[in-house]
Amino acid sequence: MRSYQVKDLMVPLSEYATVPQSATLLYAVDSLRKAQAAFGQDRYRHRAILVFNGDNHFVGKLSQHDLIAALEPNYKEMKSSMNHGSMHRLGLSDGFAKSTLEQYHLWEKALENLCEKAIHLKVKDIMYTPGMGEFVNASTTLDEAIHRLIVGRHHSLLVTSDHDAQEIVGVLRIVDVFELVCDAMHECAVA
C-alpha cells in the first residue's frame, strides 16, 4: 500500500455533506441526504457531516450516532458521569446498559416532538470535535493512514491540504480502505 497516498483514495470535500455550525439538526440531516443521493450508487454512503464556522474553517463533525443521541437529552447527564466509549469495550455488561437506560430515563420521551427538536437543536451543540490523531495529510502514505485508522479505531480521518494543515480537502473512510484491501485480495486469488 506504500505506493498509494491518502489523496488517491479519499473522498473529496466537495462530495461530502457540510453544514455551518449554526445549522439546525434538520438542516444537517437534509444535507446528509442530499450528499448521499449525489454520491455514486456503487460506493458506500456517507455517514457523517463536516461542520464549518462562519469563516469557513473546519470546527467539527457530526455522525449518525451524534444525531440520534442528540434526540435524547438525558445522554448529556449520563455522559458527564461516565467515561466515553463502548460499554462492552469497558467491560460493562448488558445488565449495566439496561440499568442506565432505566436510571437516566433514556428514550422514554425521546421521539416525542421529534420535529420540534429537529428545528431547534443546533449542530454546534451536538457536534464532535476530532482530536489531533484524526487528521492526516493528503500526501501521507496509505499504509501509515491505515495504521492510524486501526490503532485509533476511527471510521474515518480528515484529510488536510499539503500546503495548509488547517484546510480540510477530503475524508479517508475505512470503508474505502476495506474495499481496496478486498479488491487486492481478490486479485491475489485470481492470479
PDB file of C-alpha atoms in Angstrom:
ATOM      1  CA  MET A   1       0.000   0.000   0.000  1.00  0.00           C
ATOM      2  CA  ARG A   2       3.080   2.234   0.145  1.00  0.00           C
ATOM      3  CA  SER A   3       2.569   3.236  -3.477  1.00  0.00           C
ATOM      4  CA  TYR A   4      -0.771   4.832  -2.584  1.00  0.00           C
ATOM      5  CA  GLN A   5      -1.213   8.169  -0.898  1.00  0.00           C
ATOM      6  CA  VAL A   6      -4.248   9.263   1.085  1.00  0.00           C
ATOM      7  CA  LYS A   7      -5.295  11.641  -1.706  1.00  0.00           C
ATOM      8  CA  ASP A   8      -5.621   8.640  -4.068  1.00  0.00           C
ATOM      9  CA  LEU A   9      -8.418   7.110  -2.003  1.00  0.00           C
ATOM     10  CA  MET A  10     -10.026   9.979  -0.077  1.00  0.00           C
ATOM     11  CA  VAL A  11     -13.497  11.322  -0.772  1.00  0.00           C
ATOM     12  CA  PRO A  12     -13.033  14.971  -1.823  1.00  0.00           C
ATOM     13  CA  LEU A  13     -14.612  17.577   0.430  1.00  0.00           C
ATOM     14  CA  SER A  14     -16.820  18.715  -2.473  1.00  0.00           C
ATOM     15  CA  GLU A  15     -18.618  15.344  -2.365  1.00  0.00           C
ATOM     16  CA  TYR A  16     -19.185  15.388   1.389  1.00  0.00           C
ATOM     17  CA  ALA A  17     -22.071  16.796   3.410  1.00  0.00           C
ATOM     18  CA  THR A  18     -21.028  20.074   5.027  1.00  0.00           C
ATOM     19  CA  VAL A  19     -23.011  22.465   7.199  1.00  0.00           C
ATOM     20  CA  PRO A  20     -22.393  25.653   9.163  1.00  0.00           C
ATOM     21  CA  GLN A  21     -22.153  25.223  12.934  1.00  0.00           C
ATOM     22  CA  SER A  22     -25.253  27.424  13.307  1.00  0.00           C
ATOM     23  CA  ALA A  23     -27.363  24.947  11.275  1.00  0.00           C
ATOM     24  CA  THR A  24     -30.233  23.023  12.809  1.00  0.00           C
ATOM     25  CA  LEU A  25     -30.356  19.267  13.172  1.00  0.00           C
ATOM     26  CA  LEU A  26     -32.988  19.142  10.423  1.00  0.00           C
ATOM     27  CA  TYR A  27     -30.761  21.100   8.038  1.00  0.00           C
ATOM     28  CA  ALA A  28     -27.860  18.749   8.816  1.00  0.00           C
ATOM     29  CA  VAL A  29     -29.974  15.657   8.112  1.00  0.00           C
ATOM     30  CA  ASP A  30     -31.194  17.164   4.831  1.00  0.00           C
ATOM     31  CA  SER A  31     -27.604  17.982   3.843  1.00  0.00           C
ATOM     32  CA  LEU A  32     -26.518  14.413   4.561  1.00  0.00           C
ATOM     33  CA  ARG A  33     -29.373  13.002   2.493  1.00  0.00           C
ATOM     34  CA  LYS A  34     -28.511  15.267  -0.453  1.00  0.00           C
ATOM     35  CA  ALA A  35     -24.839  14.293  -0.319  1.00  0.00           C
ATOM     36  CA  GLN A  36     -25.759  10.604  -0.119  1.00  0.00           C
ATOM     37  CA  ALA A  37     -28.092  10.896  -3.115  1.00  0.00           C
ATOM     38  CA  ALA A  38     -25.425  12.664  -5.187  1.00  0.00           C
ATOM     39  CA  PHE A  39     -22.713  10.159  -4.268  1.00  0.00           C
ATOM     40  CA  GLY A  40     -22.086   7.274  -6.669  1.00  0.00           C
ATOM     41  CA  GLN A  41     -24.514   4.386  -6.269  1.00  0.00           C
ATOM     42  CA  ASP A  42     -21.632   1.904  -6.441  1.00  0.00           C
ATOM     43  CA  ARG A  43     -19.987   3.343  -3.291  1.00  0.00           C
ATOM     44  CA  TYR A  44     -20.887   3.226   0.383  1.00  0.00           C
ATOM     45  CA  ARG A  45     -22.936   6.200   1.507  1.00  0.00           C
ATOM     46  CA  HIS A  46     -21.586   8.884   3.791  1.00  0.00           C
ATOM     47  CA  ARG A  47     -22.381   8.573   7.472  1.00  0.00           C
ATOM     48  CA  ALA A  48     -21.023  11.876   8.748  1.00  0.00           C
ATOM     49  CA  ILE A  49     -21.386  15.599   8.228  1.00  0.00           C
ATOM     50  CA  LEU A  50     -18.499  18.054   8.410  1.00  0.00           C
ATOM     51  CA  VAL A  51     -19.118  21.304  10.292  1.00  0.00           C
ATOM     52  CA  PHE A  52     -17.596  24.688   9.466  1.00  0.00           C
ATOM     53  CA  ASN A  53     -17.698  28.072  11.209  1.00  0.00           C
ATOM     54  CA  GLY A  54     -18.636  31.420   9.669  1.00  0.00           C
ATOM     55  CA  ASP A  55     -15.081  31.857   8.331  1.00  0.00           C
ATOM     56  CA  ASN A  56     -15.392  28.503   6.553  1.00  0.00           C
ATOM     57  CA  HIS A  57     -12.877  26.816   8.860  1.00  0.00           C
ATOM     58  CA  PHE A  58     -13.482  23.237   9.947  1.00  0.00           C
ATOM     59  CA  VAL A  59     -14.728  23.031  13.562  1.00  0.00           C
ATOM     60  CA  GLY A  60     -16.297  19.604  13.964  1.00  0.00           C
ATOM     61  CA  LYS A  61     -18.002  16.504  12.739  1.00  0.00           C
ATOM     62  CA  LEU A  62     -21.482  15.134  13.223  1.00  0.00           C
ATOM     63  CA  SER A  63     -22.028  11.382  12.946  1.00  0.00           C
ATOM     64  CA  GLN A  64     -25.233   9.399  12.684  1.00  0.00           C
ATOM     65  CA  HIS A  65     -24.532   8.363  16.266  1.00  0.00           C
ATOM     66  CA  ASP A  66     -24.337  12.017  17.360  1.00  0.00           C
ATOM     67  CA  LEU A  67     -27.588  12.840  15.562  1.00  0.00           C
ATOM     68  CA  ILE A  68     -29.554  10.040  17.202  1.00  0.00           C
ATOM     69  CA  ALA A  69     -28.043  10.599  20.661  1.00  0.00           C
ATOM     70  CA  ALA A  70     -28.995  14.291  20.454  1.00  0.00           C
ATOM     71  CA  LEU A  71     -32.667  13.319  20.391  1.00  0.00           C
ATOM     72  CA  GLU A  72     -32.367  12.051  23.973  1.00  0.00           C
ATOM     73  CA  PRO A  73     -31.193  14.974  26.133  1.00  0.00           C
ATOM     74  CA  ASN A  74     -30.540  12.745  29.159  1.00  0.00           C
ATOM     75  CA  TYR A  75     -27.450  11.328  27.434  1.00  0.00           C
ATOM     76  CA  LYS A  76     -25.640  14.562  28.294  1.00  0.00           C
ATOM     77  CA  GLU A  77     -26.199  13.879  32.004  1.00  0.00           C
ATOM     78  CA  MET A  78     -25.179  10.257  31.594  1.00  0.00           C
ATOM     79  CA  LYS A  79     -22.022  11.122  29.624  1.00  0.00           C
ATOM     80  CA  SER A  80     -20.896  13.589  32.248  1.00  0.00           C
ATOM     81  CA  SER A  81     -20.979  10.867  34.902  1.00  0.00           C
ATOM     82  CA  MET A  82     -19.445   8.066  32.790  1.00  0.00           C
ATOM     83  CA  ASN A  83     -16.432   7.622  30.560  1.00  0.00           C
ATOM     84  CA  HIS A  84     -16.947   7.782  26.793  1.00  0.00           C
ATOM     85  CA  GLY A  85     -16.643   4.624  24.724  1.00  0.00           C
ATOM     86  CA  SER A  86     -18.341   1.344  24.170  1.00  0.00           C
ATOM     87  CA  MET A  87     -19.669  -0.231  27.338  1.00  0.00           C
ATOM     88  CA  HIS A  88     -18.547  -3.690  26.196  1.00  0.00           C
ATOM     89  CA  ARG A  89     -15.015  -2.449  25.491  1.00  0.00           C
ATOM     90  CA  LEU A  90     -15.016  -1.061  29.014  1.00  0.00           C
ATOM     91  CA  GLY A  91     -16.101  -4.468  30.360  1.00  0.00           C
ATOM     92  CA  LEU A  92     -19.645  -3.395  31.210  1.00  0.00           C
ATOM     93  CA  SER A  93     -22.489  -5.879  30.856  1.00  0.00           C
ATOM     94  CA  ASP A  94     -25.822  -5.719  29.060  1.00  0.00           C
ATOM     95  CA  GLY A  95     -27.412  -5.609  32.512  1.00  0.00           C
ATOM     96  CA  PHE A  96     -25.487  -2.441  33.240  1.00  0.00           C
ATOM     97  CA  ALA A  97     -26.689  -0.971  29.934  1.00  0.00           C
ATOM     98  CA  LYS A  98     -30.279  -1.731  30.867  1.00  0.00           C
ATOM     99  CA  SER A  99     -29.864  -0.268  34.352  1.00  0.00           C
ATOM    100  CA  THR A 100     -28.506   3.009  32.916  1.00  0.00           C
ATOM    101  CA  LEU A 101     -31.435   3.105  30.495  1.00  0.00           C
ATOM    102  CA  GLU A 102     -33.769   2.955  33.489  1.00  0.00           C
ATOM    103  CA  GLN A 103     -31.687   5.108  35.849  1.00  0.00           C
ATOM    104  CA  TYR A 104     -31.416   8.020  33.410  1.00  0.00           C
ATOM    105  CA  HIS A 105     -34.926   7.505  31.988  1.00  0.00           C
ATOM    106  CA  LEU A 106     -33.487   7.270  28.495  1.00  0.00           C
ATOM    107  CA  TRP A 107     -35.754   7.072  25.451  1.00  0.00           C
ATOM    108  CA  GLU A 108     -38.943   7.415  27.473  1.00  0.00           C
ATOM    109  CA  LYS A 109     -39.911  10.530  25.508  1.00  0.00           C
ATOM    110  CA  ALA A 110     -37.004  10.987  23.123  1.00  0.00           C
ATOM    111  CA  LEU A 111     -39.044  10.649  19.950  1.00  0.00           C
ATOM    112  CA  GLU A 112     -41.840  12.896  21.154  1.00  0.00           C
ATOM    113  CA  ASN A 113     -41.751  16.287  19.487  1.00  0.00           C
ATOM    114  CA  LEU A 114     -39.186  14.989  17.014  1.00  0.00           C
ATOM    115  CA  CYS A 115     -39.904  17.778  14.522  1.00  0.00           C
ATOM    116  CA  GLU A 116     -39.531  20.460  17.180  1.00  0.00           C
ATOM    117  CA  LYS A 117     -36.200  19.015  18.297  1.00  0.00           C
ATOM    118  CA  ALA A 118     -35.002  18.829  14.691  1.00  0.00           C
ATOM    119  CA  ILE A 119     -35.549  22.541  14.102  1.00  0.00           C
ATOM    120  CA  HIS A 120     -34.332  23.776  17.498  1.00  0.00           C
ATOM    121  CA  LEU A 121     -31.226  21.660  18.130  1.00  0.00           C
ATOM    122  CA  LYS A 122     -28.120  23.370  16.760  1.00  0.00           C
ATOM    123  CA  VAL A 123     -25.248  21.477  15.183  1.00  0.00           C
ATOM    124  CA  LYS A 124     -22.700  23.374  17.306  1.00  0.00           C
ATOM    125  CA  ASP A 125     -24.308  21.924  20.458  1.00  0.00           C
ATOM    126  CA  ILE A 126     -24.083  18.294  19.384  1.00  0.00           C
ATOM    127  CA  MET A 127     -21.071  18.085  17.049  1.00  0.00           C
ATOM    128  CA  TYR A 128     -17.896  16.234  17.885  1.00  0.00           C
ATOM    129  CA  THR A 129     -14.511  17.948  17.725  1.00  0.00           C
ATOM    130  CA  PRO A 130     -11.972  15.450  16.368  1.00  0.00           C
ATOM    131  CA  GLY A 131      -8.644  15.047  18.138  1.00  0.00           C
ATOM    132  CA  MET A 132      -5.227  15.531  16.551  1.00  0.00           C
ATOM    133  CA  GLY A 133      -4.973  11.810  15.722  1.00  0.00           C
ATOM    134  CA  GLU A 134      -7.979  12.075  13.410  1.00  0.00           C
ATOM    135  CA  PHE A 135      -6.264  14.262  10.814  1.00  0.00           C
ATOM    136  CA  VAL A 136      -3.931  13.083   8.074  1.00  0.00           C
ATOM    137  CA  ASN A 137      -2.099  14.937   5.319  1.00  0.00           C
ATOM    138  CA  ALA A 138      -3.138  14.253   1.715  1.00  0.00           C
ATOM    139  CA  SER A 139       0.399  13.095   0.812  1.00  0.00           C
ATOM    140  CA  THR A 140       0.652  10.621   3.689  1.00  0.00           C
ATOM    141  CA  THR A 141       1.185   7.050   2.544  1.00  0.00           C
ATOM    142  CA  LEU A 142      -1.853   4.837   2.716  1.00  0.00           C
ATOM    143  CA  ASP A 143      -0.063   2.304   4.935  1.00  0.00           C
ATOM    144  CA  GLU A 144       0.513   4.996   7.581  1.00  0.00           C
ATOM    145  CA  ALA A 145      -3.097   6.173   7.292  1.00  0.00           C
ATOM    146  CA  ILE A 146      -4.398   2.602   7.640  1.00  0.00           C
ATOM    147  CA  HIS A 147      -2.276   2.181  10.751  1.00  0.00           C
ATOM    148  CA  ARG A 148      -3.794   5.349  12.226  1.00  0.00           C
ATOM    149  CA  LEU A 149      -7.329   4.194  11.375  1.00  0.00           C
ATOM    150  CA  ILE A 150      -6.775   0.841  13.075  1.00  0.00           C
ATOM    151  CA  VAL A 151      -4.840   1.979  16.132  1.00  0.00           C
ATOM    152  CA  GLY A 152      -7.218   4.892  16.737  1.00  0.00           C
ATOM    153  CA  ARG A 153     -10.301   2.752  15.955  1.00  0.00           C
ATOM    154  CA  HIS A 154     -11.537   5.537  13.659  1.00  0.00           C
ATOM    155  CA  HIS A 155     -14.163   5.175  10.948  1.00  0.00           C
ATOM    156  CA  SER A 156     -12.512   7.988   9.023  1.00  0.00           C
ATOM    157  CA  LEU A 157      -9.685  10.500   9.036  1.00  0.00           C
ATOM    158  CA  LEU A 158      -9.980  14.114   7.967  1.00  0.00           C
ATOM    159  CA  VAL A 159      -7.562  14.845   5.157  1.00  0.00           C
ATOM    160  CA  THR A 160      -5.646  18.118   5.235  1.00  0.00           C
ATOM    161  CA  SER A 161      -4.063  20.004   2.369  1.00  0.00           C
ATOM    162  CA  ASP A 162      -0.388  19.520   1.583  1.00  0.00           C
ATOM    163  CA  HIS A 163       0.021  23.297   1.810  1.00  0.00           C
ATOM    164  CA  ASP A 164      -2.192  24.181   4.784  1.00  0.00           C
ATOM    165  CA  ALA A 165      -2.718  21.819   7.734  1.00  0.00           C
ATOM    166  CA  GLN A 166      -5.847  23.795   8.699  1.00  0.00           C
ATOM    167  CA  GLU A 167      -7.566  23.210   5.340  1.00  0.00           C
ATOM    168  CA  ILE A 168      -9.712  20.072   5.059  1.00  0.00           C
ATOM    169  CA  VAL A 169      -9.667  18.712   1.499  1.00  0.00           C
ATOM    170  CA  GLY A 170     -11.361  15.356   1.991  1.00  0.00           C
ATOM    171  CA  VAL A 171     -12.157  12.343   4.128  1.00  0.00           C
ATOM    172  CA  LEU A 172     -10.407   8.981   4.179  1.00  0.00           C
ATOM    173  CA  ARG A 173     -13.030   6.419   5.154  1.00  0.00           C
ATOM    174  CA  ILE A 174     -12.218   2.959   6.474  1.00  0.00           C
ATOM    175  CA  VAL A 175     -14.946   1.542   4.253  1.00  0.00           C
ATOM    176  CA  ASP A 176     -12.985   2.675   1.169  1.00  0.00           C
ATOM    177  CA  VAL A 177      -9.750   1.228   2.595  1.00  0.00           C
ATOM    178  CA  PHE A 178     -11.612  -2.037   3.259  1.00  0.00           C
ATOM    179  CA  GLU A 179     -12.860  -2.135  -0.327  1.00  0.00           C
ATOM    180  CA  LEU A 180      -9.330  -1.539  -1.671  1.00  0.00           C
ATOM    181  CA  VAL A 181      -7.918  -4.311   0.530  1.00  0.00           C
ATOM    182  CA  CYS A 182     -10.673  -6.732  -0.517  1.00  0.00           C
ATOM    183  CA  ASP A 183     -10.050  -5.937  -4.210  1.00  0.00           C
ATOM    184  CA  ALA A 184      -6.315  -6.555  -3.700  1.00  0.00           C
ATOM    185  CA  MET A 185      -7.021  -9.920  -2.032  1.00  0.00           C
ATOM    186  CA  HIS A 186      -9.356 -10.878  -4.871  1.00  0.00           C
ATOM    187  CA  GLU A 187      -6.616 -10.098  -7.413  1.00  0.00           C
ATOM    188  CA  CYS A 188      -4.257 -12.402  -5.487  1.00  0.00           C
ATOM    189  CA  ALA A 189      -6.799 -15.234  -5.681  1.00  0.00           C
ATOM    190  CA  VAL A 190      -7.269 -14.763  -9.425  1.00  0.00           C
ATOM    191  CA  ALA A 191      -3.541 -14.709 -10.194  1.00  0.00           C
TER     192      ALA A 191
END
